[in-house]
Amino acid sequence: ASSEKPEIKIDWRVVTKNPDNPLIIDVIIEGVSLAKVQREEFNSIIQSNDGDINALFSTLREFVATN
C-alpha cells in the first residue's frame, strides 16, 4: 500500500489594498468557491424566512455561540 495522499488543488483569492494586511476573500477548493457556497447558503436562509435578513443574523449568532 502506498502512503501517498491524493493531491488537492486549492486557490486563495487575496486582496492586498494594504500590503501590510492582505485579506483572504475566498478559498477555492477543487474549483469550488467557498465564498459562493456561503453566499448561496446565506441567501437560502434569508429567502426561507420571507426575505428577513434578521433570520440570517440570528442563525450566525447561534453558530458563533455554539462554536
Short mmCIF file of C-alpha atoms in Angstrom, two decimals, residues 41-56 59:
data_model
loop_
_atom_site.label_atom_id
_atom_site.label_comp_id
_atom_site.label_asym_id
_atom_site.label_seq_id
_atom_site.Cartn_x
_atom_site.Cartn_y
_atom_site.Cartn_z
CA GLU A 41 -26.37 29.38 1.92
CA PHE A 42 -26.91 32.84 3.45
CA ASN A 43 -29.33 33.73 0.64
CA SER A 44 -31.25 30.49 1.24
CA ILE A 45 -31.65 31.32 4.95
CA ILE A 46 -32.96 34.80 4.10
CA GLN A 47 -35.34 33.51 1.39
CA SER A 48 -36.74 30.76 3.63
CA ASN A 49 -37.59 33.46 6.20
CA ASP A 50 -39.59 35.69 3.83
CA GLY A 51 -36.60 37.87 2.97
CA ASP A 52 -35.91 38.80 6.61
CA ILE A 53 -32.16 39.40 6.97
CA ASN A 54 -32.54 39.26 10.76
CA ALA A 55 -33.05 35.50 10.38
CA LEU A 56 -29.53 35.30 8.96
CA THR A 59 -28.51 31.98 12.64
#
